[in-house]
PDB file of C-alpha atoms in Angstrom:
ATOM      1  CA  MET A   1      27.953  61.880 -45.555  1.00  0.00           C
ATOM      2  CA  THR A   2      29.674  64.318 -43.664  1.00  0.00           C
ATOM      3  CA  GLY A   3      32.352  66.550 -45.016  1.00  0.00           C
ATOM      4  CA  ASN A   4      35.212  64.715 -43.119  1.00  0.00           C
ATOM      5  CA  GLY A   5      33.752  60.832 -43.522  1.00  0.00           C
ATOM      6  CA  THR A   6      34.138  60.081 -40.122  1.00  0.00           C
ATOM      7  CA  GLY A   7      30.436  59.716 -39.410  1.00  0.00           C
ATOM      8  CA  ASP A   8      30.112  56.975 -42.244  1.00  0.00           C
ATOM      9  CA  THR A   9      32.921  55.169 -40.563  1.00  0.00           C
ATOM     10  CA  GLU A  10      31.793  55.274 -37.276  1.00  0.00           C
ATOM     11  CA  ALA A  11      28.483  53.967 -37.984  1.00  0.00           C
ATOM     12  CA  LEU A  12      29.866  50.959 -40.649  1.00  0.00           C
ATOM     13  CA  ARG A  13      32.095  50.220 -37.576  1.00  0.00           C
ATOM     14  CA  GLU A  14      28.997  49.971 -35.425  1.00  0.00           C
ATOM     15  CA  GLU A  15      27.787  47.968 -38.218  1.00  0.00           C
ATOM     16  CA  ILE A  16      30.210  45.164 -38.487  1.00  0.00           C
ATOM     17  CA  ARG A  17      30.497  45.060 -34.833  1.00  0.00           C
ATOM     18  CA  ARG A  18      26.865  44.326 -34.298  1.00  0.00           C
ATOM     19  CA  THR A  19      27.417  41.873 -37.322  1.00  0.00           C
ATOM     20  CA  ARG A  20      30.430  40.326 -35.494  1.00  0.00           C
ATOM     21  CA  VAL A  21      27.931  39.663 -32.399  1.00  0.00           C
ATOM     22  CA  GLU A  22      25.309  38.127 -34.642  1.00  0.00           C
ATOM     23  CA  LEU A  23      27.444  35.906 -36.515  1.00  0.00           C
ATOM     24  CA  GLY A  24      29.274  34.820 -33.439  1.00  0.00           C
ATOM     25  CA  GLU A  25      25.799  33.957 -31.742  1.00  0.00           C
ATOM     26  CA  THR A  26      24.880  32.194 -35.034  1.00  0.00           C
ATOM     27  CA  VAL A  27      28.300  30.149 -34.905  1.00  0.00           C
ATOM     28  CA  GLU A  28      27.320  29.173 -31.321  1.00  0.00           C
ATOM     29  CA  LEU A  29      23.762  27.988 -32.075  1.00  0.00           C
ATOM     30  CA  LEU A  30      25.045  26.023 -34.947  1.00  0.00           C
ATOM     31  CA  ALA A  31      27.721  24.520 -33.096  1.00  0.00           C
ATOM     32  CA  ALA A  32      25.138  23.532 -30.345  1.00  0.00           C
ATOM     33  CA  LYS A  33      23.189  22.160 -33.192  1.00  0.00           C
ATOM     34  CA  ALA A  34      26.125  20.296 -34.430  1.00  0.00           C
ATOM     35  CA  ASP A  35      26.824  18.754 -31.327  1.00  0.00           C
ATOM     36  CA  VAL A  36      24.757  15.621 -31.239  1.00  0.00           C
ATOM     37  CA  LYS A  37      26.573  13.988 -28.490  1.00  0.00           C
ATOM     38  CA  ALA A  38      25.647  16.973 -26.173  1.00  0.00           C
ATOM     39  CA  ARG A  39      22.424  17.390 -27.190  1.00  0.00           C
ATOM     40  CA  LEU A  40      21.847  13.383 -26.772  1.00  0.00           C
ATOM     41  CA  LYS A  41      23.249  13.837 -23.305  1.00  0.00           C
ATOM     42  CA  ASP A  42      20.776  17.138 -22.571  1.00  0.00           C
ATOM     43  CA  SER A  43      17.925  15.228 -23.960  1.00  0.00           C
ATOM     44  CA  ALA A  44      18.884  11.760 -21.686  1.00  0.00           C
ATOM     45  CA  GLU A  45      18.906  14.295 -18.555  1.00  0.00           C
ATOM     46  CA  GLN A  46      15.726  15.849 -19.261  1.00  0.00           C
ATOM     47  CA  ALA A  47      13.789  12.209 -20.150  1.00  0.00           C
ATOM     48  CA  LYS A  48      15.597  11.222 -16.649  1.00  0.00           C
ATOM     49  CA  ALA A  49      14.086  14.084 -14.668  1.00  0.00           C
ATOM     50  CA  ARG A  50      10.797  13.715 -16.122  1.00  0.00           C
ATOM     51  CA  MET A  51      10.842   9.844 -15.204  1.00  0.00           C
ATOM     52  CA  ARG A  52      11.659  11.015 -11.719  1.00  0.00           C
ATOM     53  CA  GLU A  53       9.093  13.618 -11.596  1.00  0.00           C
ATOM     54  CA  GLN A  54       6.393  10.818 -13.023  1.00  0.00           C
ATOM     55  CA  ALA A  55       7.730   8.224 -10.270  1.00  0.00           C
ATOM     56  CA  ALA A  56       7.642  10.176  -7.259  1.00  0.00           C
ATOM     57  CA  SER A  57       3.587  11.340  -8.546  1.00  0.00           C
ATOM     58  CA  THR A  58       3.029   7.773  -8.811  1.00  0.00           C
ATOM     59  CA  LEU A  59       4.462   6.520  -5.793  1.00  0.00           C
ATOM     60  CA  ALA A  60       2.691   9.376  -4.190  1.00  0.00           C
ATOM     61  CA  ARG A  61      -0.640   8.286  -5.615  1.00  0.00           C
ATOM     62  CA  VAL A  62      -0.390   4.853  -4.919  1.00  0.00           C
ATOM     63  CA  ARG A  63       0.480   5.576  -1.208  1.00  0.00           C
ATOM     64  CA  GLY A  64      -2.508   7.634  -0.733  1.00  0.00           C
ATOM     65  CA  GLN A  65      -4.789   5.136  -2.403  1.00  0.00           C
ATOM     66  CA  ALA A  66      -3.239   2.632  -0.122  1.00  0.00           C
ATOM     67  CA  ALA A  67      -3.554   4.607   3.055  1.00  0.00           C
ATOM     68  CA  GLN A  68      -7.262   5.380   1.947  1.00  0.00           C
ATOM     69  CA  LYS A  69      -7.801   1.257   1.256  1.00  0.00           C
ATOM     70  CA  ALA A  70      -6.277   0.689   4.672  1.00  0.00           C
ATOM     71  CA  GLY A  71      -8.385   2.832   6.441  1.00  0.00           C
ATOM     72  CA  VAL A  72     -11.463   1.367   4.785  1.00  0.00           C
ATOM     73  CA  VAL A  73     -10.345  -1.783   5.915  1.00  0.00           C
ATOM     74  CA  ARG A  74      -9.518  -1.105   9.285  1.00  0.00           C
ATOM     75  CA  GLY A  75     -12.920   0.376   9.416  1.00  0.00           C
ATOM     76  CA  GLN A  76     -14.687  -2.976   8.344  1.00  0.00           C
ATOM     77  CA  ALA A  77     -12.392  -5.116  10.526  1.00  0.00           C
ATOM     78  CA  ALA A  78     -13.482  -3.123  13.477  1.00  0.00           C
ATOM     79  CA  GLU A  79     -17.350  -3.567  12.380  1.00  0.00           C
ATOM     80  CA  LYS A  80     -16.759  -7.177  11.689  1.00  0.00           C
ATOM     81  CA  ALA A  81     -15.224  -7.386  15.200  1.00  0.00           C
ATOM     82  CA  GLY A  82     -17.898  -5.416  16.832  1.00  0.00           C
ATOM     83  CA  VAL A  83     -20.536  -7.999  15.423  1.00  0.00           C
ATOM     84  CA  VAL A  84     -18.477 -11.006  16.340  1.00  0.00           C
ATOM     85  CA  ARG A  85     -17.849  -9.876  19.909  1.00  0.00           C
ATOM     86  CA  GLY A  86     -21.804  -8.905  20.091  1.00  0.00           C
ATOM     87  CA  GLN A  87     -22.610 -12.783  18.715  1.00  0.00           C
ATOM     88  CA  ALA A  88     -20.128 -14.396  21.111  1.00  0.00           C
ATOM     89  CA  ALA A  89     -21.134 -12.644  24.024  1.00  0.00           C
ATOM     90  CA  GLU A  90     -25.086 -13.639  23.307  1.00  0.00           C
ATOM     91  CA  LYS A  91     -23.579 -17.180  22.532  1.00  0.00           C
ATOM     92  CA  ALA A  92     -22.222 -17.042  25.951  1.00  0.00           C
ATOM     93  CA  ARG A  93     -25.214 -15.576  27.785  1.00  0.00           C
ATOM     94  CA  VAL A  94     -27.522 -18.650  25.957  1.00  0.00           C
ATOM     95  CA  ALA A  95     -24.657 -21.271  27.300  1.00  0.00           C
ATOM     96  CA  ARG A  96     -25.006 -19.736  30.841  1.00  0.00           C
ATOM     97  CA  VAL A  97     -28.321 -19.892  30.880  1.00  0.00           C
ATOM     98  CA  GLN A  98     -28.815 -23.370  29.499  1.00  0.00           C
ATOM     99  CA  ALA A  99     -25.965 -24.501  31.725  1.00  0.00           C
ATOM    100  CA  SER A 100     -28.172 -23.229  34.820  1.00  0.00           C
ATOM    101  CA  GLU A 101     -31.472 -24.610  33.520  1.00  0.00           C
ATOM    102  CA  LYS A 102     -29.398 -28.315  33.613  1.00  0.00           C
ATOM    103  CA  GLY A 103     -27.885 -27.643  36.610  1.00  0.00           C
ATOM    104  CA  GLY A 104     -31.060 -26.423  37.945  1.00  0.00           C
ATOM    105  CA  THR A 105     -32.693 -29.680  36.356  1.00  0.00           C
ATOM    106  CA  VAL A 106     -29.776 -31.978  38.089  1.00  0.00           C
ATOM    107  CA  ARG A 107     -30.417 -30.474  41.752  1.00  0.00           C
ATOM    108  CA  ARG A 108     -34.201 -30.892  41.442  1.00  0.00           C
ATOM    109  CA  ASN A 109     -33.976 -34.323  40.411  1.00  0.00           C
ATOM    110  CA  PRO A 110     -30.570 -36.147  40.798  1.00  0.00           C
ATOM    111  CA  VAL A 111     -31.834 -39.942  40.450  1.00  0.00           C
ATOM    112  CA  PRO A 112     -31.358 -40.165  36.934  1.00  0.00           C
ATOM    113  CA  TRP A 113     -27.988 -39.026  36.689  1.00  0.00           C
ATOM    114  CA  ALA A 114     -27.073 -40.816  39.602  1.00  0.00           C
ATOM    115  CA  THR A 115     -28.692 -44.328  37.878  1.00  0.00           C
ATOM    116  CA  ILE A 116     -26.559 -43.423  34.628  1.00  0.00           C
ATOM    117  CA  ALA A 117     -23.286 -43.009  36.680  1.00  0.00           C
ATOM    118  CA  ALA A 118     -24.032 -46.252  38.586  1.00  0.00           C
ATOM    119  CA  GLY A 119     -24.760 -47.893  35.284  1.00  0.00           C
ATOM    120  CA  ALA A 120     -21.333 -46.584  33.761  1.00  0.00           C
ATOM    121  CA  VAL A 121     -19.678 -48.035  36.777  1.00  0.00           C
ATOM    122  CA  ALA A 122     -21.117 -51.222  36.585  1.00  0.00           C
ATOM    123  CA  SER A 123     -20.604 -51.691  32.978  1.00  0.00           C
ATOM    124  CA  VAL A 124     -17.248 -50.704  33.694  1.00  0.00           C
ATOM    125  CA  VAL A 125     -16.894 -53.518  36.223  1.00  0.00           C
ATOM    126  CA  VAL A 126     -18.266 -56.064  33.686  1.00  0.00           C
ATOM    127  CA  LEU A 127     -15.941 -55.189  31.082  1.00  0.00           C
ATOM    128  CA  LEU A 128     -13.125 -55.747  33.702  1.00  0.00           C
ATOM    129  CA  ILE A 129     -14.279 -59.018  34.580  1.00  0.00           C
ATOM    130  CA  VAL A 130     -14.856 -60.189  30.871  1.00  0.00           C
ATOM    131  CA  ARG A 131     -11.271 -59.257  30.161  1.00  0.00           C
ATOM    132  CA  GLY A 132      -9.818 -60.579  33.395  1.00  0.00           C
ATOM    133  CA  ARG A 133     -11.689 -64.359  32.512  1.00  0.00           C
ATOM    134  CA  ARG A 134     -10.160 -63.977  28.755  1.00  0.00           C
ATOM    135  CA  ARG A 135      -6.559 -63.831  29.970  1.00  0.00           C
TER     136      ARG A 135
END
């Protein structure tokens, strides 16, 4: 202690001031804990934020997977289209060759085809005559 007592008084005043600050902080913390409505609102906001982040993450992941699958399907479709085009071209070539061969056969030997055509015409004429007599 000092002779005049001012040192102790100042120290006590400083300690009282610190105690008041600490007490004020403690009261604010207790008030915040006691404010259930505000705490629930904060919790709800935090939950909303987490859900938005999860939804955005999931959406990005799903879009990425969809794009990847679409690329795979496009590749497979292009591959199948190439195979089908090749098969169609081969079948068209075979059909042209067969048509050419049949045409050559008809040009070399037209008599059987003319006979078939004459027989068809004769059958139609006979049918018309038979029908005409029935009426």
